[in-house]
Amino acid sequence: MSADLSVRESRLNLDFTTKKVSEAIREIENDINEELELTHDLTELNEKMSGLLKHFSAVEEKVIELVRTNYNMESVMISTPVDINHEVKRVLRKKKKLEMGKIEEHKSLGNLDCVTG
């Protein structure tokens, strides 16, 4: 009887150990699955972050371009007269005076030819 008891205890111990090992294996499998899910999620987030980085880089380039354009526009506005019509009339009067001066000079040269001729 003692041998039967010993065999039975051994079987119970073996069953208990098998059960505990099986539970440990299931826990390890669950941990591995959780790790894989986390890795998958991190990979997806990394791809999204990479896309956002590209997007923000493009936005940054556009902002820099707009700032440069704005700066250039300020320079243009500074050098552009407030009253364009007045400025155009002033330039035309100056041009007309120069033309009149050339006509007078030409007439003077013509008179000199008559005097010397």
XYZ file of N, CA and C in Angstrom:
351
model
N 0.799 -1.183 0.000
C 0.000 0.000 0.000
C 0.850 1.258 0.000
N 1.875 1.216 0.667
C 2.730 2.382 0.752
C 3.315 2.716 -0.600
N 3.553 1.705 -1.435
C 4.050 1.950 -2.785
C 2.970 2.620 -3.620
N 1.706 2.155 -3.442
C 0.600 2.779 -4.175
C 0.441 4.241 -3.762
N 0.599 4.489 -2.479
C 0.482 5.846 -1.970
C 1.606 6.717 -2.517
N 2.769 6.166 -2.563
C 3.922 6.883 -3.074
C 3.757 7.190 -4.566
N 3.244 6.220 -5.321
C 3.006 6.420 -6.760
C 1.920 7.477 -6.953
N 0.870 7.407 -6.135
C -0.220 8.359 -6.243
C 0.269 9.771 -5.913
N 1.064 9.919 -4.879
C 1.624 11.222 -4.525
C 2.530 11.744 -5.643
N 3.296 10.840 -6.215
C 4.176 11.232 -7.322
C 3.360 11.718 -8.508
N 2.271 10.998 -8.791
C 1.402 11.407 -9.907
C 0.746 12.756 -9.609
N 0.306 12.941 -8.379
C -0.303 14.216 -8.003
C 0.726 15.347 -8.115
N 1.941 15.056 -7.640
C 3.000 16.056 -7.758
C 3.304 16.362 -9.229
N 3.346 15.323 -10.042
C 3.602 15.498 -11.475
C 2.474 16.291 -12.122
N 1.221 15.972 -11.772
C 0.074 16.717 -12.311
C 0.133 18.188 -11.880
N 0.463 18.400 -10.601
C 0.564 19.761 -10.080
C 1.658 20.535 -10.820
N 2.813 19.896 -10.982
C 3.937 20.529 -11.671
C 3.580 20.808 -13.124
N 2.940 19.846 -13.780
C 2.519 20.016 -15.177
C 1.542 21.186 -15.291
N 0.598 21.248 -14.342
C -0.384 22.326 -14.346
C 0.311 23.677 -14.172
N 1.244 23.763 -13.234
C 1.952 25.020 -12.981
C 2.824 25.419 -14.179
N 3.489 24.449 -14.790
C 4.307 24.734 -15.974
C 3.418 25.215 -17.111
N 2.263 24.566 -17.291
C 1.319 24.975 -18.343
C 0.824 26.401 -18.094
N 0.509 26.720 -16.833
C 0.077 28.078 -16.498
C 1.195 29.087 -16.787
N 2.410 28.707 -16.417
C 3.546 29.597 -16.666
C 3.746 29.809 -18.165
N 3.599 28.747 -18.958
C 3.734 28.859 -20.419
C 2.650 29.776 -20.978
N 1.411 29.632 -20.488
C 0.317 30.504 -20.943
C 0.607 31.965 -20.580
N 1.117 32.196 -19.378
C 1.467 33.560 -18.975
C 2.561 34.132 -19.878
N 3.549 33.306 -20.180
C 4.627 33.748 -21.073
C 4.068 34.066 -22.456
N 3.174 33.187 -22.953
C 2.553 33.435 -24.264
C 1.756 34.738 -24.245
N 1.000 34.965 -23.156
C 0.226 36.210 -23.035
C 1.154 37.426 -22.994
N 2.246 37.300 -22.230
C 3.218 38.399 -22.168
C 3.814 38.679 -23.545
N 4.137 37.611 -24.271
C 4.696 37.769 -25.621
C 3.679 38.438 -26.537
N 2.407 38.019 -26.450
C 1.356 38.644 -27.269
C 1.211 40.131 -26.941
N 1.248 40.460 -25.642
C 1.163 41.868 -25.253
C 2.356 42.656 -25.796
N 3.542 42.069 -25.707
C 4.745 42.725 -26.232
C 4.630 42.938 -27.739
N 4.110 41.930 -28.439
C 3.939 42.059 -29.890
C 2.932 43.151 -30.231
N 1.838 43.218 -29.469
C 0.844 44.271 -29.705
C 1.452 45.653 -29.451
N 2.219 45.768 -28.358
C 2.883 47.044 -28.070
C 3.868 47.415 -29.175
N 4.627 46.439 -29.631
C 5.590 46.689 -30.707
C 4.866 47.137 -31.972
N 3.748 46.473 -32.273
C 2.949 46.844 -33.444
C 2.433 48.283 -33.302
N 1.885 48.596 -32.126
C 1.373 49.951 -31.891
C 2.489 50.990 -31.998
N 3.645 50.674 -31.428
C 4.776 51.607 -31.505
C 5.245 51.800 -32.943
N 5.217 50.724 -33.720
C 5.610 50.827 -35.128
C 4.643 51.743 -35.878
N 3.339 51.559 -35.634
C 2.348 52.425 -36.281
C 2.535 53.883 -35.855
N 2.764 54.098 -34.554
C 2.983 55.465 -34.074
C 4.242 56.066 -34.682
N 5.267 55.262 -34.823
C 6.506 55.744 -35.432
C 6.262 56.186 -36.874
N 5.475 55.406 -37.618
C 5.148 55.773 -38.999
C 4.354 57.081 -39.033
N 3.388 57.203 -38.095
C 2.595 58.434 -38.044
C 3.470 59.630 -37.674
N 4.358 59.436 -36.717
C 5.257 60.519 -36.313
C 6.172 60.922 -37.470
N 6.620 59.948 -38.227
C 7.467 60.237 -39.388
C 6.690 61.076 -40.405
N 5.438 60.698 -40.640
C 4.590 61.470 -41.550
C 4.359 62.884 -41.040
N 4.114 63.011 -39.730
C 3.926 64.341 -39.145
C 5.188 65.181 -39.261
N 6.323 64.557 -39.055
C 7.593 65.278 -39.174
C 7.772 65.818 -40.589
N 7.457 64.992 -41.590
C 7.547 65.452 -42.980
C 6.581 66.612 -43.217
N 5.355 66.451 -42.688
C 4.336 67.492 -42.863
C 4.791 68.801 -42.219
N 5.284 68.725 -40.978
C 5.724 69.935 -40.290
C 6.950 70.541 -40.952
N 7.800 69.723 -41.524
C 8.954 70.260 -42.259
C 8.475 71.058 -43.465
N 7.478 70.519 -44.172
C 6.919 71.233 -45.327
C 6.255 72.537 -44.875
N 5.523 72.476 -43.766
C 4.875 73.683 -43.241
C 5.931 74.708 -42.834
N 7.000 74.228 -42.204
C 8.087 75.126 -41.798
C 8.696 75.828 -43.009
N 8.916 75.082 -44.092
C 9.460 75.681 -45.310
C 8.518 76.747 -45.859
N 7.204 76.457 -45.836
C 6.229 77.429 -46.338
C 6.202 78.679 -45.464
N 6.297 78.489 -44.148
C 6.303 79.639 -43.241
C 7.534 80.506 -43.497
N 8.684 79.862 -43.654
C 9.914 80.611 -43.942
C 9.763 81.380 -45.250
N 9.183 80.727 -46.254
C 8.972 81.391 -47.547
C 8.025 82.580 -47.397
N 6.951 82.406 -46.605
C 6.011 83.510 -46.389
C 6.673 84.667 -45.644
N 7.508 84.346 -44.668
C 8.204 85.405 -43.927
C 9.131 86.168 -44.862
N 9.854 85.438 -45.705
C 10.740 86.103 -46.668
C 9.937 86.967 -47.634
N 8.823 86.428 -48.123
C 7.973 87.190 -49.038
C 7.453 88.443 -48.348
N 7.015 88.287 -47.105
C 6.515 89.434 -46.348
C 7.610 90.481 -46.172
N 8.808 90.027 -45.850
C 9.939 90.952 -45.695
C 10.217 91.671 -47.011
N 10.212 90.923 -48.110
C 10.444 91.531 -49.425
C 9.334 92.515 -49.776
N 8.092 92.179 -49.409
C 6.975 93.088 -49.689
C 7.131 94.383 -48.904
N 7.622 94.282 -47.655
C 7.856 95.495 -46.870
C 8.900 96.364 -47.554
N 9.933 95.750 -48.100
C 10.962 96.508 -48.811
C 10.370 97.180 -50.038
N 9.517 96.461 -50.760
C 8.878 97.027 -51.953
C 7.965 98.173 -51.555
N 7.218 97.999 -50.477
C 6.301 99.047 -50.042
C 7.068 100.293 -49.623
N 8.213 100.113 -49.006
C 9.007 101.262 -48.577
C 9.504 102.042 -49.786
N 9.931 101.352 -50.830
C 10.487 102.032 -51.994
C 9.413 102.487 -52.982
N 8.184 102.096 -52.790
C 7.098 102.512 -53.672
C 6.492 103.801 -53.125
N 6.369 104.839 -53.979
C 5.797 106.102 -53.495
C 4.333 105.917 -53.104
N 3.902 106.773 -52.185
C 2.530 106.680 -51.695
C 1.549 107.057 -52.798
N 1.837 108.165 -53.510
C 0.944 108.627 -54.572
C 1.625 108.368 -55.916
N 1.258 107.285 -56.537
C 1.867 106.886 -57.809
C 1.577 107.922 -58.887
N 0.342 108.435 -58.934
C -0.030 109.411 -59.971
C 0.850 110.655 -59.890
N 1.055 111.150 -58.692
C 1.919 112.327 -58.511
C 3.332 112.023 -58.993
N 3.832 110.852 -58.659
C 5.191 110.469 -59.052
C 5.305 110.354 -60.571
N 4.289 109.769 -61.211
C 4.295 109.640 -62.674
C 4.271 111.025 -63.322
N 3.426 111.922 -62.821
C 3.359 113.287 -63.375
C 4.697 114.002 -63.220
N 5.341 113.825 -62.064
C 6.635 114.461 -61.821
C 7.676 113.961 -62.818
N 7.695 112.645 -63.049
C 8.655 112.069 -63.998
C 8.365 112.568 -65.407
N 7.079 112.636 -65.790
C 6.720 113.120 -67.129
C 7.099 114.597 -67.310
N 6.897 115.439 -66.274
C 7.295 116.852 -66.361
C 8.796 116.968 -66.549
N 9.527 116.159 -65.799
C 10.989 116.179 -65.910
C 11.418 115.773 -67.316
N 10.769 114.735 -67.853
C 11.091 114.270 -69.200
C 10.767 115.359 -70.223
N 9.633 116.032 -70.048
C 9.222 117.087 -70.972
C 10.215 118.248 -70.936
N 10.685 118.603 -69.735
C 11.680 119.677 -69.613
C 12.965 119.296 -70.324
N 13.379 118.035 -70.176
C 14.589 117.580 -70.863
C 14.411 117.655 -72.376
N 13.242 117.238 -72.860
C 12.977 117.296 -74.304
C 12.954 118.745 -74.786
N 12.344 119.621 -73.996
C 12.293 121.037 -74.365
C 13.701 121.620 -74.398
N 14.519 121.204 -73.431
C 15.903 121.664 -73.397
C 16.656 121.212 -74.626
N 16.417 120.007 -75.082
C 17.084 119.491 -76.279
C 16.613 120.253 -77.516
N 15.326 120.562 -77.567
C 14.791 121.321 -78.708
C 15.427 122.704 -78.740
N 15.496 123.358 -77.594
C 16.113 124.687 -77.519
C 17.580 124.616 -77.927
N 18.259 123.561 -77.456
C 19.672 123.391 -77.799
C 19.818 123.178 -79.299
N 18.933 122.399 -79.870
C 18.971 122.133 -81.304
C 18.732 123.431 -82.096
N 17.766 124.242 -81.612
C 17.487 125.523 -82.277
C 18.708 126.437 -82.200
N 19.345 126.425 -81.029
C 20.541 127.267 -80.851
C 21.621 126.837 -81.813
N 21.807 125.548 -81.958
C 22.815 125.043 -82.883
C 22.449 125.414 -84.317
N 21.168 125.399 -84.628
C 20.709 125.778 -85.961
C 20.986 127.249 -86.231
N 20.772 128.105 -85.230
C 21.047 129.536 -85.372
C 22.533 129.785 -85.538
N 23.354 129.007 -84.844
C 24.797 129.164 -84.968
C 25.238 128.808 -86.379
N 24.609 127.797 -86.971
C 24.953 127.403 -88.334
C 24.642 128.554 -89.300
N 23.513 129.234 -89.037
C 23.135 130.339 -89.906
C 24.135 131.490 -89.769
N 24.554 131.753 -88.552
C 25.473 132.862 -88.297
C 26.831 132.553 -88.890
N 27.295 131.320 -88.719
C 28.616 130.946 -89.209
C 28.582 130.606 -90.679
N 27.449 130.306 -91.229
C 27.333 129.809 -92.584
C 27.315 130.840 -93.590
